[in-house]
PDB file of C-alpha atoms in Angstrom:
ATOM      1  CA  MET Q 846      -0.187   0.120  -0.105  1.00  0.00           C
ATOM      2  CA  SER Q 847       1.306   3.565  -0.927  1.00  0.00           C
ATOM      3  CA  MET Q 848       2.074   6.241   1.409  1.00  0.00           C
ATOM      4  CA  ALA Q 849       1.819   9.685   1.028  1.00  0.00           C
ATOM      5  CA  SER Q 850       4.632  11.265   2.449  1.00  0.00           C
ATOM      6  CA  LYS Q 851       7.683   9.699   4.562  1.00  0.00           C
ATOM      7  CA  ASN Q 852       5.670   9.933   7.995  1.00  0.00           C
ATOM      8  CA  VAL Q 853       2.374   8.593   6.941  1.00  0.00           C
ATOM      9  CA  CYS Q 854       1.744   5.244   8.632  1.00  0.00           C
ATOM     10  CA  LEU Q 855      -0.840   2.342   8.063  1.00  0.00           C
ATOM     11  CA  GLU Q 856      -2.868   0.464  10.096  1.00  0.00           C
ATOM     12  CA  VAL Q 857      -2.952  -2.882   8.837  1.00  0.00           C
ATOM     13  CA  SER Q 858      -6.270  -4.439   8.400  1.00  0.00           C
ATOM     14  CA  GLU Q 859      -7.951  -1.359   8.905  1.00  0.00           C
ATOM     15  CA  SER Q 860      -7.606   1.687   6.141  1.00  0.00           C
ATOM     16  CA  PRO Q 861      -5.090   4.066   4.925  1.00  0.00           C
ATOM     17  CA  PHE Q 862      -4.152   6.877   7.621  1.00  0.00           C
ATOM     18  CA  GLN Q 863      -2.006   9.834   7.576  1.00  0.00           C
ATOM     19  CA  GLU Q 864       0.591  12.043   9.791  1.00  0.00           C
ATOM     20  CA  SER Q 865      -0.070  13.617  12.363  1.00  0.00           C
ATOM     21  CA  GLU Q 866      -5.144  27.412  12.757  1.00  0.00           C
ATOM     22  CA  ILE Q 867     -19.673  58.612   8.625  1.00  0.00           C
ATOM     23  CA  GLY Q 868     -22.786  60.194  10.089  1.00  0.00           C
ATOM     24  CA  PRO Q 869     -24.253  63.240  11.341  1.00  0.00           C
ATOM     25  CA  SER Q 870     -22.282  64.940  14.075  1.00  0.00           C
ATOM     26  CA  VAL Q 871     -23.478  65.662  17.764  1.00  0.00           C
ATOM     27  CA  SER Q 872     -21.875  67.888  20.342  1.00  0.00           C
ATOM     28  CA  SER Q 873     -18.777  66.000  21.856  1.00  0.00           C
ATOM     29  CA  PRO Q 874     -18.729  65.453  25.718  1.00  0.00           C
ATOM     30  CA  SER Q 875     -15.935  65.842  27.756  1.00  0.00           C
ATOM     31  CA  GLU Q 876     -13.248  63.350  28.527  1.00  0.00           C
ATOM     32  CA  GLY Q 877     -14.629  60.449  30.771  1.00  0.00           C
ATOM     33  CA  GLU Q 878     -18.322  61.667  30.431  1.00  0.00           C
ATOM     34  CA  SER Q 879     -21.238  59.188  29.173  1.00  0.00           C
ATOM     35  CA  MET Q 880     -23.200  59.827  26.438  1.00  0.00           C
ATOM     36  CA  THR Q 881     -26.992  59.495  26.753  1.00  0.00           C
ATOM     37  CA  ILE Q 882     -29.201  57.184  24.502  1.00  0.00           C
ATOM     38  CA  PRO Q 883     -33.222  57.625  23.844  1.00  0.00           C
ATOM     39  CA  LYS Q 884     -35.213  56.205  26.415  1.00  0.00           C
ATOM     40  CA  ALA Q 885     -34.517  52.742  25.661  1.00  0.00           C
ATOM     41  CA  SER Q 886     -32.925  52.708  29.328  1.00  0.00           C
ATOM     42  CA  ALA Q 887     -36.566  52.809  30.441  1.00  0.00           C
ATOM     43  CA  LEU Q 888     -37.631  49.734  29.010  1.00  0.00           C
ATOM     44  CA  HIS Q 889     -38.336  46.746  30.798  1.00  0.00           C
ATOM     45  CA  ILE Q 890     -37.527  43.492  29.124  1.00  0.00           C
ATOM     46  CA  GLY Q 891     -38.576  40.228  30.467  1.00  0.00           C
ATOM     47  CA  LYS Q 892     -39.585  36.628  28.776  1.00  0.00           C
ATOM     48  CA  GLN Q 893     -42.434  37.989  27.131  1.00  0.00           C
ATOM     49  CA  GLY Q 894     -40.295  40.707  25.417  1.00  0.00           C
ATOM     50  CA  LEU Q 895     -37.891  39.107  23.648  1.00  0.00           C
ATOM     51  CA  SER Q 896     -38.405  40.623  20.322  1.00  0.00           C
ATOM     52  CA  ARG Q 897     -38.003  43.944  21.976  1.00  0.00           C
ATOM     53  CA  ALA Q 898     -34.910  42.317  23.676  1.00  0.00           C
ATOM     54  CA  SER Q 899     -33.396  41.023  20.621  1.00  0.00           C
ATOM     55  CA  SER Q 900     -33.517  44.590  19.031  1.00  0.00           C
ATOM     56  CA  VAL Q 901     -32.002  45.890  21.971  1.00  0.00           C
ATOM     57  CA  HIS Q 902     -29.770  43.349  21.847  1.00  0.00           C
ATOM     58  CA  GLU Q 903     -28.297  44.304  18.532  1.00  0.00           C
ATOM     59  CA  LEU Q 904     -27.244  47.862  19.696  1.00  0.00           C
ATOM     60  CA  LEU Q 905     -24.776  45.552  22.119  1.00  0.00           C
ATOM     61  CA  GLU Q 906     -23.266  44.201  19.150  1.00  0.00           C
ATOM     62  CA  CYS Q 907     -19.732  45.375  18.526  1.00  0.00           C
ATOM     63  CA  PRO Q 908     -19.720  46.627  14.852  1.00  0.00           C
ATOM     64  CA  VAL Q 909     -15.914  45.553  14.465  1.00  0.00           C
ATOM     65  CA  CYS Q 910     -15.643  41.894  15.758  1.00  0.00           C
ATOM     66  CA  THR Q 911     -19.849  41.208  15.642  1.00  0.00           C
ATOM     67  CA  ASN Q 912     -19.506  39.910  19.505  1.00  0.00           C
ATOM     68  CA  SER Q 913     -21.613  41.077  22.460  1.00  0.00           C
ATOM     69  CA  MET Q 914     -20.303  43.906  24.014  1.00  0.00           C
ATOM     70  CA  TYR Q 915     -20.034  43.921  27.920  1.00  0.00           C
ATOM     71  CA  PRO Q 916     -18.573  46.757  30.398  1.00  0.00           C
ATOM     72  CA  PRO Q 917     -16.638  48.920  29.646  1.00  0.00           C
ATOM     73  CA  ILE Q 918     -18.706  49.544  26.296  1.00  0.00           C
ATOM     74  CA  HIS Q 919     -16.637  52.585  24.806  1.00  0.00           C
ATOM     75  CA  GLN Q 920     -18.165  55.045  22.298  1.00  0.00           C
ATOM     76  CA  CYS Q 921     -16.829  58.081  20.038  1.00  0.00           C
ATOM     77  CA  PRO Q 922     -17.825  61.839  20.702  1.00  0.00           C
ATOM     78  CA  ASN Q 923     -20.605  60.781  17.319  1.00  0.00           C
ATOM     79  CA  GLY Q 924     -22.010  57.993  19.944  1.00  0.00           C
ATOM     80  CA  HIS Q 925     -20.647  55.066  17.966  1.00  0.00           C
ATOM     81  CA  THR Q 926     -20.187  52.259  20.437  1.00  0.00           C
ATOM     82  CA  LEU Q 927     -17.342  49.533  20.033  1.00  0.00           C
ATOM     83  CA  CYS Q 928     -16.132  46.588  23.034  1.00  0.00           C
ATOM     84  CA  SER Q 929     -13.101  47.345  24.812  1.00  0.00           C
ATOM     85  CA  SER Q 930     -10.902  44.478  22.859  1.00  0.00           C
ATOM     86  CA  CYS Q 931     -11.856  46.292  19.593  1.00  0.00           C
ATOM     87  CA  LYS Q 932     -10.731  49.599  20.800  1.00  0.00           C
ATOM     88  CA  LEU Q 933      -7.285  48.094  20.914  1.00  0.00           C
ATOM     89  CA  ARG Q 934      -7.354  47.077  17.823  1.00  0.00           C
ATOM     90  CA  VAL Q 935      -8.453  50.146  16.106  1.00  0.00           C
ATOM     91  CA  HIS Q 936      -5.701  51.951  17.817  1.00  0.00           C
ATOM     92  CA  ASN Q 937      -8.273  54.092  19.531  1.00  0.00           C
ATOM     93  CA  ARG Q 938      -9.869  55.588  16.383  1.00  0.00           C
ATOM     94  CA  CYS Q 939     -13.641  55.065  15.810  1.00  0.00           C
ATOM     95  CA  PRO Q 940     -13.848  52.497  12.978  1.00  0.00           C
ATOM     96  CA  THR Q 941     -17.183  54.305  11.681  1.00  0.00           C
ATOM     97  CA  CYS Q 942     -16.317  58.147  11.614  1.00  0.00           C
ATOM     98  CA  ARG Q 943     -12.232  58.101  12.442  1.00  0.00           C
ATOM     99  CA  TYR Q 944     -12.748  60.366  15.700  1.00  0.00           C
ATOM    100  CA  GLU Q 945     -10.506  59.758  18.266  1.00  0.00           C
ATOM    101  CA  LEU Q 946     -12.394  57.660  20.769  1.00  0.00           C
ATOM    102  CA  GLY Q 947     -10.836  58.650  24.025  1.00  0.00           C
ATOM    103  CA  ASN Q 948     -12.139  57.158  27.340  1.00  0.00           C
ATOM    104  CA  ILE Q 949     -15.811  57.901  26.878  1.00  0.00           C
ATOM    105  CA  ARG Q 950     -18.048  54.785  28.171  1.00  0.00           C
ATOM    106  CA  CYS Q 951     -21.472  54.241  27.184  1.00  0.00           C
ATOM    107  CA  LEU Q 952     -23.176  54.015  30.728  1.00  0.00           C
ATOM    108  CA  ALA Q 953     -26.567  54.053  29.764  1.00  0.00           C
ATOM    109  CA  LEU Q 954     -26.338  51.177  27.049  1.00  0.00           C
ATOM    110  CA  GLU Q 955     -24.407  48.955  29.663  1.00  0.00           C
ATOM    111  CA  LYS Q 956     -27.459  49.937  32.240  1.00  0.00           C
ATOM    112  CA  VAL Q 957     -29.972  48.889  29.535  1.00  0.00           C
ATOM    113  CA  ALA Q 958     -28.069  45.566  29.133  1.00  0.00           C
ATOM    114  CA  GLU Q 959     -28.587  44.793  33.005  1.00  0.00           C
ATOM    115  CA  SER Q 960     -32.350  44.805  31.900  1.00  0.00           C
ATOM    116  CA  LEU Q 961     -32.026  42.241  28.993  1.00  0.00           C
ATOM    117  CA  GLU Q 962     -33.005  38.410  29.550  1.00  0.00           C
ATOM    118  CA  LEU Q 963     -31.974  36.208  26.507  1.00  0.00           C
ATOM    119  CA  PRO Q 964     -31.905  33.122  25.173  1.00  0.00           C
ATOM    120  CA  CYS Q 965     -28.949  30.706  24.994  1.00  0.00           C
ATOM    121  CA  LYS Q 966     -27.076  31.368  21.593  1.00  0.00           C
ATOM    122  CA  TYR Q 967     -27.364  27.832  21.225  1.00  0.00           C
ATOM    123  CA  GLN Q 968     -31.411  27.759  21.627  1.00  0.00           C
ATOM    124  CA  GLY Q 969     -31.289  26.206  17.904  1.00  0.00           C
ATOM    125  CA  LEU Q 970     -29.410  23.367  18.879  1.00  0.00           C
ATOM    126  CA  GLY Q 971     -31.944  22.629  21.819  1.00  0.00           C
ATOM    127  CA  CYS Q 972     -30.778  24.913  24.711  1.00  0.00           C
ATOM    128  CA  PRO Q 973     -34.401  26.034  26.527  1.00  0.00           C
ATOM    129  CA  ASP Q 974     -32.638  28.322  29.169  1.00  0.00           C
ATOM    130  CA  ILE Q 975     -33.169  32.199  29.010  1.00  0.00           C
ATOM    131  CA  PHE Q 976     -30.750  34.121  30.931  1.00  0.00           C
ATOM    132  CA  PRO Q 977     -29.799  38.035  32.397  1.00  0.00           C
ATOM    133  CA  TYR Q 978     -27.550  39.576  29.714  1.00  0.00           C
ATOM    134  CA  TYR Q 979     -24.429  39.653  31.734  1.00  0.00           C
ATOM    135  CA  SER Q 980     -24.947  35.906  32.764  1.00  0.00           C
ATOM    136  CA  LYS Q 981     -25.504  34.573  29.426  1.00  0.00           C
ATOM    137  CA  GLN Q 982     -22.045  34.561  28.311  1.00  0.00           C
ATOM    138  CA  LYS Q 983     -20.829  32.436  31.246  1.00  0.00           C
ATOM    139  CA  HIS Q 984     -23.465  29.965  30.827  1.00  0.00           C
ATOM    140  CA  GLU Q 985     -22.765  29.703  26.641  1.00  0.00           C
ATOM    141  CA  ALA Q 986     -19.083  28.974  27.852  1.00  0.00           C
ATOM    142  CA  GLN Q 987     -20.377  25.435  29.368  1.00  0.00           C
ATOM    143  CA  CYS Q 988     -23.794  25.025  27.663  1.00  0.00           C
ATOM    144  CA  THR Q 989     -24.335  21.117  27.259  1.00  0.00           C
ATOM    145  CA  PHE Q 990     -25.762  22.282  23.863  1.00  0.00           C
ATOM    146  CA  ARG Q 991     -22.860  23.806  22.403  1.00  0.00           C
ATOM    147  CA  PRO Q 992     -21.195  22.364  19.251  1.00  0.00           C
ATOM    148  CA  TYR Q 993     -18.405  19.963  19.515  1.00  0.00           C
ATOM    149  CA  ASN Q 994     -14.970  20.443  17.695  1.00  0.00           C
ATOM    150  CA  CYS Q 995     -14.163  17.537  15.186  1.00  0.00           C
ATOM    151  CA  PRO Q 996     -12.319  15.021  16.886  1.00  0.00           C
ATOM    152  CA  TYR Q 997      -9.991  14.112  13.912  1.00  0.00           C
ATOM    153  CA  THR Q 998      -6.394  14.303  14.349  1.00  0.00           C
ATOM    154  CA  GLY Q 999      -4.929  13.832  11.023  1.00  0.00           C
ATOM    155  CA  SER Q1000      -5.331  17.590  10.091  1.00  0.00           C
ATOM    156  CA  GLU Q1001      -6.416  21.111  11.412  1.00  0.00           C
ATOM    157  CA  CYS Q1002     -10.159  20.480  10.745  1.00  0.00           C
ATOM    158  CA  SER Q1003     -12.366  23.497  11.676  1.00  0.00           C
ATOM    159  CA  VAL Q1004     -15.697  21.501  11.480  1.00  0.00           C
ATOM    160  CA  MET Q1005     -17.852  21.742  14.575  1.00  0.00           C
ATOM    161  CA  GLY Q1006     -21.468  20.654  15.198  1.00  0.00           C
ATOM    162  CA  ASP Q1007     -23.720  17.834  17.256  1.00  0.00           C
ATOM    163  CA  ILE Q1008     -22.417  14.402  17.566  1.00  0.00           C
ATOM    164  CA  PRO Q1009     -24.898  13.019  14.529  1.00  0.00           C
ATOM    165  CA  THR Q1010     -23.275  15.668  12.319  1.00  0.00           C
ATOM    166  CA  LEU Q1011     -19.635  15.189  13.372  1.00  0.00           C
ATOM    167  CA  VAL Q1012     -19.904  11.351  13.080  1.00  0.00           C
ATOM    168  CA  ALA Q1013     -21.257  11.824   9.242  1.00  0.00           C
ATOM    169  CA  HIS Q1014     -18.640  14.017   8.790  1.00  0.00           C
ATOM    170  CA  LEU Q1015     -16.210  11.860  10.018  1.00  0.00           C
ATOM    171  CA  ARG Q1016     -17.310   9.184   7.723  1.00  0.00           C
ATOM    172  CA  ASP Q1017     -17.998  10.773   4.941  1.00  0.00           C
ATOM    173  CA  ASP Q1018     -15.244  13.544   4.600  1.00  0.00           C
ATOM    174  CA  HIS Q1019     -12.301  12.041   6.808  1.00  0.00           C
ATOM    175  CA  LYS Q1020     -12.807   8.329   5.490  1.00  0.00           C
ATOM    176  CA  VAL Q1021     -12.763   6.851   8.938  1.00  0.00           C
ATOM    177  CA  ASP Q1022     -13.249   3.501  10.133  1.00  0.00           C
ATOM    178  CA  MET Q1023     -16.455   2.876  11.308  1.00  0.00           C
ATOM    179  CA  HIS Q1024     -17.084   0.094  13.512  1.00  0.00           C
ATOM    180  CA  ASN Q1025     -19.868  -1.425  15.690  1.00  0.00           C
ATOM    181  CA  GLY Q1026     -19.242  -3.337  18.804  1.00  0.00           C
ATOM    182  CA  CYS Q1027     -17.194  -3.274  22.395  1.00  0.00           C
ATOM    183  CA  THR Q1028     -14.274  -4.852  21.338  1.00  0.00           C
ATOM    184  CA  PHE Q1029     -11.532  -4.230  18.977  1.00  0.00           C
ATOM    185  CA  ASN Q1030      -8.478  -6.139  17.459  1.00  0.00           C
ATOM    186  CA  HIS Q1031      -5.820  -3.384  15.455  1.00  0.00           C
ATOM    187  CA  ARG Q1032      -2.588  -3.966  14.122  1.00  0.00           C
ATOM    188  CA  TYR Q1033      -0.293  -0.808  13.340  1.00  0.00           C
ATOM    189  CA  VAL Q1034       2.221  -0.909  10.756  1.00  0.00           C
ATOM    190  CA  LYS Q1035       5.251   1.374  10.200  1.00  0.00           C
ATOM    191  CA  SER Q1036       8.735   0.718   8.571  1.00  0.00           C
ATOM    192  CA  ASN Q1037      11.831   2.414   9.630  1.00  0.00           C
ATOM    193  CA  PRO Q1038      10.511   3.338  13.010  1.00  0.00           C
ATOM    194  CA  GLN Q1039      13.886   4.768  14.173  1.00  0.00           C
ATOM    195  CA  GLU Q1040      12.750   7.923  12.182  1.00  0.00           C
ATOM    196  CA  VAL Q1041       9.424   8.383  13.401  1.00  0.00           C
ATOM    197  CA  GLU Q1042       8.974  11.155  16.183  1.00  0.00           C
ATOM    198  CA  ASN Q1043       5.580  12.306  15.345  1.00  0.00           C
ATOM    199  CA  ALA Q1044       2.959  10.496  13.528  1.00  0.00           C
ATOM    200  CA  THR Q1045      -0.648   9.745  14.107  1.00  0.00           C
ATOM    201  CA  TRP Q1046      -2.560   6.841  12.493  1.00  0.00           C
ATOM    202  CA  MET Q1047      -6.038   6.932  11.238  1.00  0.00           C
ATOM    203  CA  LEU Q1048      -8.601   7.521  13.736  1.00  0.00           C
ATOM    204  CA  THR Q1049     -11.073   4.687  14.405  1.00  0.00           C
ATOM    205  CA  VAL Q1050     -14.672   5.282  15.327  1.00  0.00           C
ATOM    206  CA  PHE Q1051     -16.757   2.703  17.441  1.00  0.00           C
ATOM    207  CA  ASN Q1052     -20.410   2.669  17.874  1.00  0.00           C
ATOM    208  CA  TYR Q1053     -21.327   1.019  21.072  1.00  0.00           C
ATOM    209  CA  PHE Q1054     -24.871   1.110  23.341  1.00  0.00           C
ATOM    210  CA  GLY Q1055     -25.840   4.028  20.780  1.00  0.00           C
ATOM    211  CA  GLN Q1056     -22.752   6.173  22.027  1.00  0.00           C
ATOM    212  CA  HIS Q1057     -19.737   6.889  19.724  1.00  0.00           C
ATOM    213  CA  PHE Q1058     -15.803   6.358  20.797  1.00  0.00           C
ATOM    214  CA  CYS Q1059     -12.549   7.467  18.887  1.00  0.00           C
ATOM    215  CA  LEU Q1060      -9.819   5.291  19.057  1.00  0.00           C
ATOM    216  CA  HIS Q1061      -6.166   7.089  18.420  1.00  0.00           C
ATOM    217  CA  PHE Q1062      -2.911   5.850  18.123  1.00  0.00           C
ATOM    218  CA  GLU Q1063       0.125   7.964  17.591  1.00  0.00           C
ATOM    219  CA  ALA Q1064       3.688   8.284  17.975  1.00  0.00           C
ATOM    220  CA  PHE Q1065       5.411  11.076  20.101  1.00  0.00           C
ATOM    221  CA  GLN Q1066       8.283  12.540  21.812  1.00  0.00           C
ATOM    222  CA  LEU Q1067       8.090  12.320  25.840  1.00  0.00           C
ATOM    223  CA  GLY Q1068      10.683  14.201  27.124  1.00  0.00           C
ATOM    224  CA  MET Q1069      13.772  12.675  25.124  1.00  0.00           C
ATOM    225  CA  ALA Q1070      12.289   9.479  24.787  1.00  0.00           C
ATOM    226  CA  PRO Q1071       9.985   8.324  21.609  1.00  0.00           C
ATOM    227  CA  VAL Q1072       6.948   6.525  22.814  1.00  0.00           C
ATOM    228  CA  TYR Q1073       3.498   5.247  21.314  1.00  0.00           C
ATOM    229  CA  MET Q1074       0.422   5.678  22.924  1.00  0.00           C
ATOM    230  CA  ALA Q1075      -3.057   4.849  22.266  1.00  0.00           C
ATOM    231  CA  PHE Q1076      -6.190   6.203  24.055  1.00  0.00           C
ATOM    232  CA  LEU Q1077      -9.830   6.390  23.555  1.00  0.00           C
ATOM    233  CA  ARG Q1078     -12.082   9.544  23.632  1.00  0.00           C
ATOM    234  CA  PHE Q1079     -15.895   9.928  24.147  1.00  0.00           C
ATOM    235  CA  MET Q1080     -17.954  11.603  21.549  1.00  0.00           C
ATOM    236  CA  GLY Q1081     -20.515  13.362  24.214  1.00  0.00           C
ATOM    237  CA  ASP Q1082     -20.012  15.430  27.427  1.00  0.00           C
ATOM    238  CA  ASP Q1083     -17.711  14.173  30.364  1.00  0.00           C
ATOM    239  CA  ASN Q1084     -20.337  13.588  32.575  1.00  0.00           C
ATOM    240  CA  GLU Q1085     -21.617  10.907  30.034  1.00  0.00           C
ATOM    241  CA  ALA Q1086     -18.085   9.580  29.296  1.00  0.00           C
ATOM    242  CA  LYS Q1087     -17.673   8.754  33.287  1.00  0.00           C
ATOM    243  CA  ASN Q1088     -20.517   5.966  32.596  1.00  0.00           C
ATOM    244  CA  PHE Q1089     -17.749   3.879  30.233  1.00  0.00           C
ATOM    245  CA  SER Q1090     -14.403   2.557  30.979  1.00  0.00           C
ATOM    246  CA  TYR Q1091     -12.283   0.782  28.587  1.00  0.00           C
ATOM    247  CA  SER Q1092      -9.220  -1.300  28.456  1.00  0.00           C
ATOM    248  CA  LEU Q1093      -6.298  -1.384  25.763  1.00  0.00           C
ATOM    249  CA  GLU Q1094      -3.702  -4.394  25.871  1.00  0.00           C
ATOM    250  CA  VAL Q1095      -0.495  -4.757  24.025  1.00  0.00           C
ATOM    251  CA  GLY Q1096       1.805  -7.658  23.777  1.00  0.00           C
ATOM    252  CA  ALA Q1097       4.177 -10.683  22.219  1.00  0.00           C
ATOM    253  CA  ASN Q1098       6.964 -13.321  23.738  1.00  0.00           C
ATOM    254  CA  GLY Q1099       5.348 -13.655  26.865  1.00  0.00           C
ATOM    255  CA  ARG Q1100       4.878 -10.221  27.788  1.00  0.00           C
ATOM    256  CA  LYS Q1101       1.833  -7.817  28.079  1.00  0.00           C
ATOM    257  CA  LEU Q1102       1.162  -4.350  29.215  1.00  0.00           C
ATOM    258  CA  ILE Q1103      -2.374  -3.373  30.156  1.00  0.00           C
ATOM    259  CA  TRP Q1104      -4.080  -0.179  30.429  1.00  0.00           C
ATOM    260  CA  GLN Q1105      -7.661   0.428  31.779  1.00  0.00           C
ATOM    261  CA  GLY Q1106      -9.249   3.846  32.308  1.00  0.00           C
ATOM    262  CA  VAL Q1107     -12.314   6.289  31.493  1.00  0.00           C
ATOM    263  CA  PRO Q1108     -12.500   7.553  28.116  1.00  0.00           C
ATOM    264  CA  ARG Q1109     -11.912  11.247  27.961  1.00  0.00           C
ATOM    265  CA  SER Q1110     -14.816  13.515  26.525  1.00  0.00           C
ATOM    266  CA  ILE Q1111     -13.969  15.319  23.087  1.00  0.00           C
ATOM    267  CA  ARG Q1112     -14.645  18.242  24.786  1.00  0.00           C
ATOM    268  CA  ASP Q1113     -11.135  17.978  25.763  1.00  0.00           C
ATOM    269  CA  SER Q1114      -9.057  18.342  22.817  1.00  0.00           C
ATOM    270  CA  HIS Q1115      -6.724  15.746  21.315  1.00  0.00           C
ATOM    271  CA  ARG Q1116      -3.363  17.615  22.277  1.00  0.00           C
ATOM    272  CA  LYS Q1117      -4.603  18.003  26.070  1.00  0.00           C
ATOM    273  CA  VAL Q1118      -5.613  14.160  26.454  1.00  0.00           C
ATOM    274  CA  ARG Q1119      -2.226  13.302  25.274  1.00  0.00           C
ATOM    275  CA  ASP Q1120       0.166  15.642  26.845  1.00  0.00           C
ATOM    276  CA  SER Q1121      -1.807  14.317  30.026  1.00  0.00           C
ATOM    277  CA  HIS Q1122      -0.741  10.769  29.252  1.00  0.00           C
ATOM    278  CA  ASP Q1123      -4.051   9.629  29.867  1.00  0.00           C
ATOM    279  CA  GLY Q1124      -3.456   6.483  27.608  1.00  0.00           C
ATOM    280  CA  LEU Q1125      -1.519   3.217  27.039  1.00  0.00           C
ATOM    281  CA  ILE Q1126       2.170   4.418  26.610  1.00  0.00           C
ATOM    282  CA  ILE Q1127       4.421   1.782  24.933  1.00  0.00           C
ATOM    283  CA  GLN Q1128       8.463   2.867  24.975  1.00  0.00           C
ATOM    284  CA  ARG Q1129       9.772   2.506  21.801  1.00  0.00           C
ATOM    285  CA  ASN Q1130      12.419  -0.047  22.723  1.00  0.00           C
ATOM    286  CA  MET Q1131       9.077  -2.173  24.197  1.00  0.00           C
ATOM    287  CA  ALA Q1132       7.259  -1.635  20.904  1.00  0.00           C
ATOM    288  CA  LEU Q1133      10.031  -3.070  18.930  1.00  0.00           C
ATOM    289  CA  PHE Q1134      10.557  -5.817  21.214  1.00  0.00           C
ATOM    290  CA  PHE Q1135       6.608  -6.343  20.638  1.00  0.00           C
ATOM    291  CA  SER Q1136       6.989  -6.276  17.118  1.00  0.00           C
ATOM    292  CA  GLY Q1137       9.851  -9.168  17.059  1.00  0.00           C
ATOM    293  CA  GLY Q1138      11.804  -9.804  14.403  1.00  0.00           C
ATOM    294  CA  ASP Q1139      15.033  -7.569  13.323  1.00  0.00           C
ATOM    295  CA  LYS Q1140      13.194  -4.370  15.275  1.00  0.00           C
ATOM    296  CA  LYS Q1141      13.388  -2.619  11.785  1.00  0.00           C
ATOM    297  CA  GLU Q1142       9.539  -2.563  11.182  1.00  0.00           C
ATOM    298  CA  LEU Q1143       6.849  -1.529  14.153  1.00  0.00           C
ATOM    299  CA  LYS Q1144       4.333  -4.208  13.988  1.00  0.00           C
ATOM    300  CA  LEU Q1145       2.008  -3.852  17.332  1.00  0.00           C
ATOM    301  CA  ARG Q1146      -1.118  -5.406  18.039  1.00  0.00           C
ATOM    302  CA  VAL Q1147      -3.554  -3.666  20.197  1.00  0.00           C
ATOM    303  CA  THR Q1148      -6.607  -5.016  21.396  1.00  0.00           C
ATOM    304  CA  GLY Q1149      -9.256  -3.902  23.700  1.00  0.00           C
ATOM    305  CA  ARG Q1150     -12.755  -3.427  24.937  1.00  0.00           C
ATOM    306  CA  ILE Q1151     -15.399  -1.095  26.071  1.00  0.00           C
ATOM    307  CA  TRP Q1152     -18.031  -1.411  28.690  1.00  0.00           C
ATOM    308  CA  LYS Q1153     -20.678   0.384  30.478  1.00  0.00           C
ATOM    309  CA  GLU Q1154     -20.368   0.757  34.007  1.00  0.00           C
ATOM    310  CA  GLN Q1155     -23.507  -0.138  36.291  1.00  0.00           C
TER     311      GLN Q1155
END
């Protein structure tokens, strides 16, 4: 089977894999003074006024980065607003009228924001909750309905989505191996293993109990020592991942290494899991011993199983 590049690795009996980002003027206020806006601050926004809240929410969208603005909200002498992060990015010049921004805060708009209650931005993905404006951002950072990043590690993939979307994406776009069941028996092969310092084998996805799991196998440097590592990630949140356990086993010539653990959620990045050493780690010399022969070719058979905790 041909290789795409020097460090591309192959998983025998599975499938090929690859190696491992200007409006009208108004009078200018003095420095530090806040501008006023029409009587929007008198609005009472509740759950029954979401349409009105949404229109006011548009006023709180930064025109530069389009993200929601949080105190301090800055404005120029002509009343154009922007967030504090973008104030630095535009070098203290209003991006709309080019006036110098100074240190004018729109205190009235900040006050209006306190009265808003808005749905989570992941409402379309199923989140039913409504939050005060200043609590919304904190919730969204941890919302269980927020999309997941693609768990594929053979390339930098920016696709995000719910689990069914990512499963279809992995199958159709990355062409990963898809298996049903709770046990596996994989053989990983690489010629000239002494030359491999960083390589990633093709991801394998398992469907078990209606849940999906990603099996990773790769080579990297652990300090000064070259190692191989296998680990499992769960396609779901961490609280669901804790309902499962898995074991990995590799060996030959009467020797055996066994790992048992809990799969990590794909909320944790592949690199975070790898760097925490949360998986089966095999030193290169041991891996070559398990491979047998003249030690010029890596031939590892990794077996394992997944089970649901009672």
